[in-house]
C-alpha cells in the first residue's frame, strides 16, 4: 500500500508502534514511511485503520526516545509546505536535537535502527558540535570512554596532527 | 532501562558518521580518544602551514595545506561572512568589517575577540566602506594594510598593531582593557612612515620607508622603543650589487621576517613585478647582524627554512618535516604581478616563490592560481 492511500471507509491507514516499556504510538503511514525500516516492514505486511499493524520495538527505544522520533517523522511527513515553510522546518530540526547527551545517544541509536537518515544526520551533527571544541581528555570524560592506547600508540596518533593538541 | 546504549559501545558506522560531521582538524582529537574511535575515522594529516584562499561572497572557507598539496573546505563561520582579512598569526585571523569594526577570530575554535573599532582612531577623518580610494589622511575600509598581534590572544590579554594609510604608513596599537586605538609613536620615532610590522619575542618590529627598524615594547603603560637598525644612509649592498637609499625608499617593498631560531631578515622586493622582469635582483635578502655597519648582511641561504610573508605575521617554515618542499625560499602572497592577457595588461596577486639560494624565481610546487584577493598564510591551532 502506498503513502496516502485512503481506504474505502474513508479512514486513513495507521500503524501502532509499541515500545518495550508498554506504550503505544499510533501514527499514520506518511509518518511511518519516514523510517526506512518501517516502510520496508509495512510494504510486506500492510496495515489499515480498523486493524492497524502493531510493531514491537527493541528495548533500547524507550517511549521517551520514540516520542522524539515520532515527533520528527510527523513534522517531516507534513513537509516544509506547512507552518512557516522550510525555515520553520530547519528551526524545528535544530530544537529537536537540543538534548542531553544520553538522550542524544538514544535518539541516535533509534534513528539508526529505524533508518531515518536525516534524523541520524541531525543527531550526529549535534554530537559532533558538542565535542568539537573539546580536548581529547574532555572527549573521553564526556563519553566515559577509556583510552586503550599504549603511550607509544597515542603519540603516533597525536603526531598526525600535532597542532590540534598544542 | 535494561539495555541502555553506551557511548563507548557505539557501533563503527555510527562512529564514522559522527566523526565525519566534525570539522577536519577536530577529527584528530576524536581519533585519539580510543582504538575503536580511531579506526572509525580516517587519519587527519593536514600539515601546517595552510593558505586561506579568499573568495568573494563565498559560503565556504577553502584552505590549501602547502606540505600536503591538498585543499579542503569548511562552511564559513557567520562572523567571517563578507569580511576583509587583515592579519594572521598562530591560529588566529584578524578581520575587518565594513562598519570598521575589527576582530580576531580563531576559525577552528570558532572563538572571537573584539578589538576597538577603527572609528576610535585618532587624527583621522573616517569614511565608510564605500570609498575604494580614500583621500590622504582619511581612513576607510581599504586603508588597512595589516594587523599584527601577539600570539595566544584572549579577550583580557591581547596586544595588536595596525599598519594603515596609503601611501603614508601609520602604526597604531590597541590593548586589552583599552577602548581605542592609539598612535604608536615615541619622541624618537616621530614623523616616520612604516611599511611592515612583525611580532617577535614580545616586541613589535616596525620598518620604515627609509629601512629603519624599531622594536616597540607595548607591555608597559606607555610604549618604549629600541632602535634595531638605523637607516642605511649609503644604501645596501647585496653581494656585488649596490642599491642606493633613494631606490630602497622608492622602488622596493620592505618586509621583516624571522626564522625559527630568532634570526631577523630584511627582504626587499620590487614593488611591481612582471614575469618578463622576474629575475635579477628583483628580490634581495639580508640577515641582521648588529656587529656590522650597516647591520644587514647579504645572504644566499635561509638555513633550510623558507619565509612566508604577506598579510600575516611572517612565518618561518622548516622544509625538514616536509620532504619535497622547497627550502631557502621566500613566498609572497600579495605581490602584484603584471601579466598580459589577450593583449591587455592585468594585475593579479600571484603566489610568487623566490629561491634565495639560486637567486631566481622558483615554480610553486602547489596548485597556486592567481587571485584577485591575496590569499593569507595561516598556521592552524586550536589552543
Short mmCIF file of C-alpha atoms in Angstrom, two decimals:
data_model
loop_
_atom_site.label_atom_id
_atom_site.label_comp_id
_atom_site.label_asym_id
_atom_site.label_seq_id
_atom_site.Cartn_x
_atom_site.Cartn_y
_atom_site.Cartn_z
CA UNK A 1 0.00 0.00 0.00
CA UNK A 2 1.40 3.34 -0.89
CA UNK A 3 1.62 6.51 1.11
CA UNK A 4 -1.61 8.49 1.50
CA UNK A 5 -3.92 5.77 0.16
CA UNK A 6 -7.44 6.12 1.58
CA UNK A 7 -9.34 3.04 2.48
CA UNK A 8 -12.93 2.57 1.21
CA UNK A 9 -14.41 3.57 4.59
CA UNK A 10 -12.52 6.88 4.46
CA UNK A 11 -10.20 6.08 7.38
CA UNK A 12 -6.50 6.64 6.91
CA UNK A 13 -4.07 3.75 7.25
CA UNK A 14 -2.48 3.59 10.66
CA UNK A 15 0.28 1.66 12.34
CA UNK A 16 0.95 1.15 16.04
CA UNK A 17 4.50 1.32 17.37
CA UNK A 18 4.84 -0.43 20.70
CA UNK A 19 7.80 0.22 22.96
CA UNK A 20 9.33 -2.27 25.37
CA UNK A 21 8.00 -0.23 28.31
CA UNK A 22 4.46 -0.81 27.08
CA UNK A 23 3.50 2.49 25.44
CA UNK A 24 1.78 2.57 22.08
CA UNK A 25 2.15 5.28 19.44
CA UNK A 26 -0.44 5.26 16.68
CA UNK A 27 0.87 7.02 13.59
CA UNK A 28 -0.31 7.44 10.00
CA UNK A 29 1.51 5.84 7.08
CA UNK A 30 3.13 9.06 5.88
CA UNK A 31 4.79 9.36 9.28
CA UNK A 32 5.80 5.69 9.42
CA UNK A 33 7.23 5.91 5.90
CA UNK A 34 9.84 8.44 7.09
CA UNK A 35 11.53 5.38 8.58
CA UNK A 36 13.16 3.09 6.05
CA UNK A 37 12.83 0.16 8.45
CA UNK A 38 9.10 0.62 8.99
CA UNK A 39 8.47 1.31 5.32
CA UNK A 40 10.09 -1.99 4.33
CA UNK A 41 8.24 -3.90 7.02
CA UNK A 42 4.83 -2.39 6.18
CA UNK A 43 5.23 -2.90 2.45
CA UNK A 44 5.27 -6.61 3.26
CA UNK A 45 2.57 -6.88 5.93
CA UNK A 46 0.35 -3.87 5.25
CA UNK A 47 -1.84 -2.09 7.78
CA UNK A 48 -5.27 -0.47 7.96
CA UNK A 49 -7.20 1.87 10.21
CA UNK A 50 -9.56 -0.82 11.50
CA UNK A 51 -6.90 -3.35 12.13
CA UNK A 52 -3.63 -1.49 12.42
CA UNK A 53 -0.40 -3.42 12.41
CA UNK A 54 1.38 -3.41 15.78
CA UNK A 55 5.16 -3.24 15.57
CA UNK A 56 7.11 -4.02 18.75
CA UNK A 57 10.35 -2.10 19.15
CA UNK A 58 13.60 -3.14 20.84
CA UNK A 59 14.17 -2.24 24.47
CA UNK A 60 16.71 0.47 23.69
CA UNK A 61 13.95 2.60 22.16
CA UNK A 62 12.04 3.81 25.21
CA UNK A 63 8.78 5.69 24.94
CA UNK A 64 10.59 8.97 25.59
CA UNK A 65 13.00 8.27 22.74
CA UNK A 66 10.30 7.07 20.38
CA UNK A 67 8.32 10.22 21.20
CA UNK A 68 11.17 12.27 19.77
CA UNK A 69 11.47 10.14 16.64
CA UNK A 70 7.72 10.24 16.03
CA UNK A 71 7.70 14.00 16.54
CA UNK A 72 10.39 14.29 13.88
CA UNK A 73 8.67 11.94 11.44
CA UNK A 74 5.27 13.61 11.81
CA UNK A 75 6.70 17.05 11.20
CA UNK A 76 8.70 15.88 8.20
CA UNK A 77 5.80 13.89 6.75
CA UNK A 78 3.95 17.20 6.71
CA UNK A 79 6.98 18.72 4.95
CA UNK A 80 8.08 22.29 4.52
CA UNK A 81 4.80 23.31 2.90
CA UNK A 82 3.11 23.82 6.24
CA UNK A 83 3.64 26.00 9.28
CA UNK A 84 6.15 28.53 8.01
CA UNK A 85 7.94 26.59 5.26
CA UNK A 86 11.49 25.35 5.12
CA UNK A 87 12.83 27.89 7.58
CA UNK A 88 10.44 26.77 10.28
CA UNK A 89 11.31 23.17 9.50
CA UNK A 90 15.01 23.86 9.93
CA UNK A 91 14.33 25.57 13.21
CA UNK A 92 12.24 22.61 14.31
CA UNK A 93 15.14 20.27 13.46
CA UNK A 94 17.60 22.39 15.41
CA UNK A 95 15.41 22.48 18.51
CA UNK A 96 14.57 18.80 18.31
CA UNK A 97 18.19 17.74 18.90
CA UNK A 98 18.79 20.08 21.82
CA UNK A 99 19.06 17.08 24.13
CA UNK A 100 21.26 15.93 26.98
CA UNK A 101 24.00 13.55 25.94
CA UNK A 102 22.31 10.29 26.97
CA UNK A 103 19.07 11.20 25.24
CA UNK A 104 21.10 12.26 22.20
CA UNK A 105 22.76 8.86 22.15
CA UNK A 106 19.41 7.04 22.50
CA UNK A 107 17.86 9.05 19.68
CA UNK A 108 20.94 8.41 17.53
CA UNK A 109 20.54 4.66 18.07
CA UNK A 110 16.82 4.85 17.37
CA UNK A 111 17.37 6.87 14.19
CA UNK A 112 19.94 4.31 13.06
CA UNK A 113 17.69 1.32 13.94
CA UNK A 114 14.60 2.81 12.34
CA UNK A 115 16.65 4.12 9.40
CA UNK A 116 15.65 7.78 9.48
CA UNK A 117 18.66 9.18 7.61
CA UNK A 118 18.07 12.90 8.09
CA UNK A 119 17.37 12.50 11.79
CA UNK A 120 20.58 10.48 12.09
CA UNK A 121 22.38 13.31 10.31
CA UNK A 122 20.95 15.79 12.78
CA UNK A 123 21.89 13.82 15.88
CA UNK A 124 25.37 13.01 14.55
CA UNK A 125 25.91 16.68 13.85
CA UNK A 126 24.69 17.54 17.35
CA UNK A 127 27.17 15.08 18.86
CA UNK A 128 29.96 16.46 16.67
CA UNK A 129 29.05 20.03 17.69
CA UNK A 130 29.08 19.05 21.35
CA UNK A 131 32.62 17.66 21.24
CA UNK A 132 34.19 19.82 18.58
CA UNK A 133 35.89 22.25 20.93
CA UNK A 134 36.96 19.63 23.46
CA UNK A 135 40.42 18.28 24.12
CA UNK A 136 40.96 14.52 23.89
CA UNK A 137 40.74 14.24 27.68
CA UNK A 138 37.47 16.16 27.72
CA UNK A 139 36.01 13.96 24.98
CA UNK A 140 36.93 10.83 26.95
CA UNK A 141 35.44 12.21 30.14
CA UNK A 142 32.28 13.39 28.41
CA UNK A 143 31.53 9.99 26.91
CA UNK A 144 33.01 7.84 29.64
CA UNK A 145 35.44 6.32 27.16
CA UNK A 146 38.71 4.94 28.49
CA UNK A 147 41.81 5.13 26.34
CA UNK A 148 43.13 1.72 25.33
CA UNK A 149 46.17 3.11 23.56
CA UNK A 150 49.67 2.47 24.75
CA UNK A 151 51.63 5.65 25.36
CA UNK A 152 53.54 5.00 22.15
CA UNK A 153 50.40 4.48 20.05
CA UNK A 154 48.82 7.64 21.36
CA UNK A 155 51.95 9.57 20.49
CA UNK A 156 51.73 8.37 16.89
CA UNK A 157 48.08 9.43 16.59
CA UNK A 158 48.83 12.81 18.07
CA UNK A 159 51.78 13.32 15.76
CA UNK A 160 49.40 13.09 12.78
CA UNK A 161 48.14 16.50 13.61
CA UNK A 162 50.37 17.98 16.32
CA UNK A 163 48.86 21.45 16.26
CA UNK A 164 45.49 20.00 17.29
CA UNK A 165 46.99 19.06 20.63
CA UNK A 166 49.02 22.17 21.39
CA UNK B 1 16.15 0.76 31.14
CA UNK B 2 17.60 -2.69 30.80
CA UNK B 3 19.91 -2.17 27.85
CA UNK B 4 20.85 1.45 27.82
CA UNK B 5 23.30 2.04 24.99
CA UNK B 6 26.65 3.44 25.93
CA UNK B 7 28.87 5.82 24.10
CA UNK B 8 31.89 3.57 24.34
CA UNK B 9 29.96 0.78 22.60
CA UNK B 10 28.79 2.83 19.65
CA UNK B 11 28.90 0.70 16.51
CA UNK B 12 31.52 1.54 13.91
CA UNK B 13 29.15 3.01 11.32
CA UNK B 14 27.69 5.47 13.84
CA UNK B 15 31.17 6.48 14.99
CA UNK B 16 32.17 7.07 11.38
CA UNK B 17 29.08 9.15 10.85
CA UNK B 18 29.78 11.36 13.88
CA UNK B 19 33.48 11.65 13.02
CA UNK B 20 32.65 12.83 9.54
CA UNK B 21 30.44 15.57 10.94
CA UNK B 22 33.44 17.04 12.74
CA UNK B 23 35.45 19.78 11.06
CA UNK B 24 38.59 18.13 9.71
CA UNK B 25 41.06 19.41 12.33
CA UNK B 26 38.87 18.22 15.21
CA UNK B 27 38.85 14.68 13.88
CA UNK B 28 42.36 14.30 15.30
CA UNK B 29 41.02 14.58 18.87
CA UNK B 30 38.23 12.15 18.02
CA UNK B 31 40.74 9.63 16.72
CA UNK B 32 42.95 9.97 19.78
CA UNK B 33 40.11 9.01 22.14
CA UNK B 34 40.42 5.21 21.90
CA UNK B 35 41.19 2.48 19.39
CA UNK B 36 37.64 1.93 18.15
CA UNK B 37 37.12 5.62 17.59
CA UNK B 38 40.49 5.84 15.91
CA UNK B 39 39.75 3.14 13.37
CA UNK B 40 36.30 4.56 12.60
CA UNK B 41 37.63 7.83 11.17
CA UNK B 42 40.26 8.37 8.51
CA UNK B 43 43.57 9.84 9.65
CA UNK B 44 43.95 13.56 9.66
CA UNK B 45 47.28 14.57 8.30
CA UNK B 46 46.97 18.12 7.24
CA UNK B 47 50.34 19.66 7.88
CA UNK B 48 50.77 23.36 8.53
CA UNK B 49 51.16 25.96 7.04
CA UNK B 50 47.91 26.50 5.22
CA UNK B 51 46.95 29.14 2.75
CA UNK B 52 43.50 30.64 3.15
CA UNK B 53 42.15 31.19 -0.34
CA UNK B 54 39.88 34.18 -0.17
CA UNK B 55 36.80 34.16 -2.36
CA UNK B 56 34.19 36.82 -2.77
CA UNK B 57 30.74 36.20 -1.26
CA UNK B 58 31.53 32.58 -0.68
CA UNK B 59 29.81 30.44 1.95
CA UNK B 60 32.89 28.34 2.43
CA UNK B 61 36.41 28.85 3.55
CA UNK B 62 38.99 27.00 1.44
CA UNK B 63 42.40 26.16 2.81
CA UNK B 64 45.37 24.73 0.98
CA UNK B 65 47.89 22.78 3.02
CA UNK B 66 51.21 23.62 1.40
CA UNK B 67 53.08 20.48 2.54
CA UNK B 68 50.13 18.19 1.75
CA UNK B 69 49.35 19.97 -1.54
CA UNK B 70 45.69 19.42 -0.77
CA UNK B 71 42.77 21.77 -0.40
CA UNK B 72 39.89 21.35 1.99
CA UNK B 73 36.83 23.38 2.70
CA UNK B 74 34.84 24.45 5.75
CA UNK B 75 31.50 26.08 5.92
CA UNK B 76 32.13 29.65 6.86
CA UNK B 77 31.57 30.90 10.40
CA UNK B 78 28.86 33.58 10.40
CA UNK B 79 31.46 36.02 11.76
CA UNK B 80 33.52 35.59 8.59
CA UNK B 81 30.85 36.50 6.04
CA UNK B 82 31.84 39.47 3.92
CA UNK B 83 34.93 40.40 5.91
CA UNK B 84 38.29 41.67 4.77
CA UNK B 85 41.13 39.53 6.12
CA UNK B 86 43.80 41.83 7.52
CA UNK B 87 46.07 39.61 9.58
CA UNK B 88 47.01 36.10 10.67
CA UNK B 89 49.16 34.75 13.48
CA UNK B 90 49.35 31.42 15.32
CA UNK B 91 45.86 30.13 14.55
CA UNK B 92 44.07 33.49 14.64
CA UNK B 93 42.85 35.71 11.82
CA UNK B 94 42.31 39.47 12.05
CA UNK B 95 39.19 40.50 10.18
CA UNK B 96 37.73 43.89 9.30
CA UNK B 97 34.04 44.63 8.83
CA UNK B 98 32.53 47.30 6.56
CA UNK B 99 31.49 49.35 9.58
CA UNK B 100 35.19 49.50 10.64
CA UNK B 101 34.76 47.03 13.50
CA UNK B 102 37.71 44.71 13.82
CA UNK B 103 38.03 41.27 15.46
CA UNK B 104 40.44 38.44 15.99
CA UNK B 105 38.91 35.07 15.14
CA UNK B 106 40.17 31.54 15.60
CA UNK B 107 38.24 29.82 12.80
CA UNK B 108 38.90 26.31 14.10
CA UNK B 109 37.74 27.01 17.63
CA UNK B 110 35.06 29.43 16.47
CA UNK B 111 36.18 31.95 19.07
CA UNK B 112 36.26 35.69 18.63
CA UNK B 113 37.88 38.65 20.34
CA UNK B 114 36.52 42.10 19.53
CA UNK B 115 39.16 44.83 19.23
CA UNK B 116 38.28 48.53 19.45
CA UNK B 117 36.62 49.84 16.29
CA UNK B 118 38.74 51.86 13.86
CA UNK B 119 36.21 54.62 14.43
CA UNK B 120 38.29 55.33 17.56
CA UNK B 121 41.45 56.11 15.53
CA UNK B 122 42.92 59.50 16.37
CA UNK B 123 43.55 62.28 13.84
CA UNK B 124 41.73 60.64 11.01
CA UNK B 125 38.59 61.63 9.28
CA UNK B 126 36.64 58.43 8.85
CA UNK B 127 34.99 57.25 5.69
CA UNK B 128 32.55 54.41 5.38
CA UNK B 129 33.25 51.20 3.48
CA UNK B 130 32.28 52.54 0.07
CA UNK B 131 35.38 54.55 -0.73
CA UNK B 132 37.93 52.35 -2.50
CA UNK B 133 40.43 55.17 -2.98
CA UNK B 134 40.41 57.20 0.20
CA UNK B 135 41.96 60.66 0.03
CA UNK B 136 45.10 61.16 2.08
CA UNK B 137 44.54 61.46 5.81
CA UNK B 138 41.18 59.84 5.61
CA UNK B 139 40.55 56.38 6.87
CA UNK B 140 38.40 53.87 5.07
CA UNK B 141 37.79 50.15 4.93
CA UNK B 142 40.55 49.94 2.33
CA UNK B 143 43.22 51.80 4.32
CA UNK B 144 44.31 48.88 6.46
CA UNK B 145 47.47 47.16 5.27
CA UNK B 146 47.73 44.61 8.04
CA UNK B 147 47.07 43.88 11.68
CA UNK B 148 49.80 42.19 13.71
CA UNK B 149 49.08 40.79 17.16
CA UNK B 150 50.80 38.88 19.93
CA UNK B 151 50.26 35.11 19.99
CA UNK B 152 47.64 33.46 22.24
CA UNK B 153 45.29 36.43 22.45
CA UNK B 154 42.38 36.34 24.91
CA UNK B 155 39.65 38.94 25.50
CA UNK B 156 41.52 40.01 28.65
CA UNK B 157 45.01 39.87 27.23
CA UNK B 158 45.76 40.94 23.70
CA UNK B 159 48.04 43.47 22.03
CA UNK B 160 47.60 44.43 18.38
CA UNK B 161 49.26 46.86 15.99
CA UNK B 162 47.62 48.09 12.80
CA UNK B 163 49.59 49.36 9.81
CA UNK B 164 47.37 51.61 7.72
CA UNK B 165 47.29 54.57 5.40
CA UNK B 166 48.36 54.72 1.78
CA UNK B 167 50.87 55.94 0.75
CA UNK B 168 51.97 57.05 4.24
CA UNK B 169 52.01 54.11 6.60
CA UNK B 170 50.98 54.91 10.14
CA UNK B 171 51.03 52.48 13.04
CA UNK B 172 48.53 52.35 15.83
CA UNK B 173 48.04 49.98 18.73
CA UNK B 174 45.32 48.64 20.98
CA UNK B 175 45.49 46.56 24.14
CA UNK B 176 43.01 44.57 26.19
CA UNK B 177 41.25 46.82 28.65
CA UNK B 178 41.56 49.84 26.36
CA UNK B 179 38.66 51.07 24.31
CA UNK B 180 40.52 52.75 21.46
CA UNK B 181 43.42 52.69 19.02
CA UNK B 182 46.40 54.88 19.90
CA UNK B 183 49.05 56.19 17.53
CA UNK B 184 52.23 54.23 18.12
CA UNK B 185 54.97 56.77 18.38
CA UNK B 186 57.57 57.93 20.85
CA UNK B 187 59.66 61.11 20.90
CA UNK B 188 62.40 59.36 18.94
CA UNK B 189 60.10 57.95 16.25
CA UNK B 190 58.06 60.97 15.18
CA UNK B 191 57.17 61.57 11.54
CA UNK B 192 58.02 58.13 10.30
CA UNK B 193 56.17 56.22 7.61
CA UNK B 194 56.04 52.48 8.04
CA UNK B 195 55.97 49.61 5.58
CA UNK B 196 55.90 46.41 7.56
CA UNK B 197 55.32 45.15 11.09
CA UNK B 198 56.26 41.85 12.68
CA UNK B 199 55.70 40.42 16.16
CA UNK B 200 58.59 38.53 17.66
CA UNK B 201 59.61 37.64 21.19
CA UNK B 202 57.35 40.10 22.95
CA UNK B 203 58.08 43.08 20.69
CA UNK B 204 56.61 44.66 17.59
CA UNK B 205 59.30 45.21 14.96
CA UNK B 206 58.43 48.00 12.55
CA UNK B 207 60.34 49.01 9.41
CA UNK B 208 60.08 52.47 7.87
CA UNK B 209 60.25 53.61 4.24
CA UNK B 210 63.88 54.53 4.91
CA UNK B 211 64.56 50.97 6.17
CA UNK B 212 64.96 51.96 9.82
CA UNK B 213 63.83 49.20 12.16
CA UNK B 214 62.32 49.92 15.57
CA UNK B 215 61.28 47.39 18.20
CA UNK B 216 58.31 48.61 20.24
CA UNK B 217 57.59 47.10 23.63
CA UNK B 218 53.92 47.58 24.45
CA UNK B 219 53.85 45.62 27.71
CA UNK B 220 54.10 48.69 29.93
CA UNK B 221 51.75 51.62 30.49
CA UNK B 222 53.22 53.51 27.54
CA UNK B 223 55.25 52.17 24.62
CA UNK B 224 59.04 52.00 24.80
CA UNK B 225 61.23 51.73 21.73
CA UNK B 226 64.63 50.32 20.83
CA UNK B 227 66.40 51.19 17.57
CA UNK B 228 67.23 47.85 15.96
CA UNK B 229 68.69 49.18 12.71
CA UNK B 230 69.34 52.71 11.56
CA UNK B 231 68.54 53.82 8.04
CA UNK B 232 71.34 52.67 5.71
CA UNK B 233 72.24 56.16 4.51
CA UNK B 234 74.75 54.85 1.98
CA UNK B 235 72.38 52.21 0.67
CA UNK B 236 72.69 48.46 0.90
CA UNK B 237 74.97 46.07 -0.93
CA UNK B 238 73.74 42.63 -1.95
CA UNK B 239 76.96 40.81 -2.84
CA UNK B 240 78.14 42.64 -5.98
CA UNK B 241 75.05 44.80 -6.42
CA UNK B 242 74.60 48.15 -4.71
CA UNK B 243 71.24 49.80 -4.14
CA UNK B 244 71.31 53.45 -3.02
CA UNK B 245 68.91 54.55 -0.29
CA UNK B 246 66.86 56.59 -2.77
CA UNK B 247 65.97 53.40 -4.65
CA UNK B 248 65.36 51.43 -1.45
CA UNK B 249 62.92 54.13 -0.45
CA UNK B 250 61.10 54.40 -3.74
CA UNK B 251 61.04 51.19 -5.72
CA UNK B 252 61.28 48.42 -3.15
CA UNK B 253 58.71 47.00 -0.78
CA UNK B 254 60.30 46.11 2.53
CA UNK B 255 59.46 43.09 4.65
CA UNK B 256 60.67 41.89 8.01
CA UNK B 257 60.78 38.18 8.74
CA UNK B 258 62.15 35.99 11.45
CA UNK B 259 63.48 32.43 11.37
CA UNK B 260 62.52 29.84 13.96
CA UNK B 261 65.95 30.31 15.53
CA UNK B 262 65.25 34.01 16.03
CA UNK B 263 67.34 35.47 13.20
CA UNK B 264 65.91 38.67 11.77
CA UNK B 265 65.73 39.12 8.00
CA UNK B 266 65.16 42.12 5.75
CA UNK B 267 63.61 41.40 2.38
CA UNK B 268 63.46 43.96 -0.43
CA UNK B 269 61.07 43.28 -3.29
CA UNK B 270 60.46 45.45 -6.32
CA UNK B 271 57.03 46.96 -5.74
CA UNK B 272 55.59 45.90 -9.06
CA UNK B 273 56.62 42.62 -10.62
CA UNK B 274 56.15 41.30 -14.11
CA UNK B 275 57.12 37.89 -15.32
CA UNK B 276 59.37 39.38 -18.02
CA UNK B 277 61.40 41.22 -15.41
CA UNK B 278 61.24 38.46 -12.82
CA UNK B 279 64.82 37.92 -12.27
CA UNK B 280 67.84 39.71 -11.44
CA UNK B 281 67.81 41.44 -8.05
CA UNK B 282 64.04 41.90 -8.07
CA UNK B 283 64.26 40.39 -4.59
CA UNK B 284 67.14 40.60 -2.14
CA UNK B 285 67.51 39.21 1.38
CA UNK B 286 69.74 40.33 4.24
CA UNK B 287 70.28 38.89 7.71
CA UNK B 288 70.53 41.13 10.75
CA UNK B 289 74.00 41.35 12.22
CA UNK B 290 74.35 44.04 14.90
CA UNK B 291 78.14 43.79 14.79
CA UNK B 292 78.33 45.15 11.27
CA UNK B 293 77.73 48.60 9.84
CA UNK B 294 75.29 48.73 8.14
CA UNK B 295 73.89 45.91 10.20
CA UNK B 296 72.45 43.98 7.27
CA UNK B 297 74.46 41.11 5.81
CA UNK B 298 73.50 39.77 2.36
CA UNK B 299 72.55 36.08 2.41
CA UNK B 300 72.08 33.42 -0.23
CA UNK B 301 70.51 30.80 2.01
CA UNK B 302 67.99 30.77 4.83
CA UNK B 303 69.39 27.81 6.76
CA UNK B 304 67.00 25.26 5.22
CA UNK B 305 63.91 27.20 6.14
CA UNK B 306 61.58 29.21 3.97
CA UNK B 307 59.98 32.51 4.89
CA UNK B 308 56.30 33.19 4.24
CA UNK B 309 55.39 36.85 4.09
CA UNK B 310 52.18 38.68 3.29
CA UNK B 311 49.14 39.83 5.25
CA UNK B 312 50.33 37.77 8.20
CA UNK B 313 52.93 37.76 10.89
CA UNK B 314 55.85 36.39 8.91
CA UNK B 315 56.22 32.62 9.21
CA UNK B 316 59.35 30.55 9.14
CA UNK B 317 58.69 27.14 7.67
CA UNK B 318 61.19 24.32 8.00
CA UNK B 319 61.42 22.04 4.99
CA UNK B 320 62.83 19.28 7.22
CA UNK B 321 59.39 17.96 8.17
CA UNK B 322 58.05 18.26 4.63
CA UNK B 323 60.08 16.20 2.22
CA UNK B 324 59.97 17.54 -1.30
CA UNK B 325 59.08 21.03 -0.17
CA UNK B 326 61.29 23.88 -1.27
CA UNK B 327 63.82 25.31 1.12
CA UNK B 328 65.64 28.62 1.18
CA UNK B 329 62.70 30.34 -0.49
CA UNK B 330 60.65 33.43 0.23
CA UNK B 331 56.92 33.07 -0.54
CA UNK B 332 54.94 36.21 -1.32
CA UNK B 333 51.15 36.17 -1.49
CA UNK B 334 50.21 39.77 -2.18
CA UNK B 335 52.83 40.71 -4.75
CA UNK B 336 51.06 42.44 -7.63
CA UNK B 337 52.26 40.77 -10.81
CA UNK B 338 51.65 42.41 -14.18
CA UNK B 339 50.69 39.98 -16.90
CA UNK B 340 49.45 40.41 -20.42
CA UNK B 341 46.18 38.57 -21.07
CA UNK B 342 44.73 38.84 -24.60
CA UNK B 343 46.84 41.90 -25.27
CA UNK B 344 45.53 43.62 -22.13
CA UNK B 345 47.51 44.27 -19.02
CA UNK B 346 46.21 42.68 -15.83
CA UNK B 347 47.35 42.89 -12.23
CA UNK B 348 46.91 39.77 -10.16
CA UNK B 349 48.04 38.57 -6.76
CA UNK B 350 50.04 35.53 -7.58
CA UNK B 351 51.95 33.40 -5.17
CA UNK B 352 55.49 34.29 -6.00
CA UNK B 353 58.24 31.98 -4.79
CA UNK B 354 61.78 33.27 -4.82
CA UNK B 355 64.65 30.84 -4.39
CA UNK B 356 67.23 32.71 -2.33
CA UNK B 357 69.97 30.17 -2.90
CA UNK B 358 69.61 30.11 -6.69
CA UNK B 359 68.80 33.81 -6.88
CA UNK B 360 65.82 33.25 -9.15
CA UNK B 361 62.11 32.55 -9.26
CA UNK B 362 61.02 29.07 -8.44
CA UNK B 363 57.87 27.46 -9.76
CA UNK B 364 55.44 26.91 -6.90
CA UNK B 365 55.02 23.23 -6.06
CA UNK B 366 51.38 23.63 -5.22
CA UNK B 367 48.43 24.49 -7.42
CA UNK B 368 48.63 28.19 -6.74
CA UNK B 369 46.43 30.21 -9.04
CA UNK B 370 46.47 33.96 -9.37
CA UNK B 371 43.82 35.56 -7.20
CA UNK B 372 42.06 38.86 -7.27
CA UNK B 373 42.23 38.98 -3.48
CA UNK B 374 45.52 37.94 -1.94
CA UNK B 375 45.41 34.65 -0.03
CA UNK B 376 46.53 34.58 3.61
CA UNK B 377 49.07 32.34 5.31
CA UNK B 378 47.57 30.53 8.27
CA UNK B 379 49.08 28.24 10.88
CA UNK B 380 46.21 26.25 12.41
CA UNK B 381 45.90 25.99 16.17
CA UNK B 382 43.01 25.11 18.40
CA UNK B 383 44.81 26.18 21.53
#
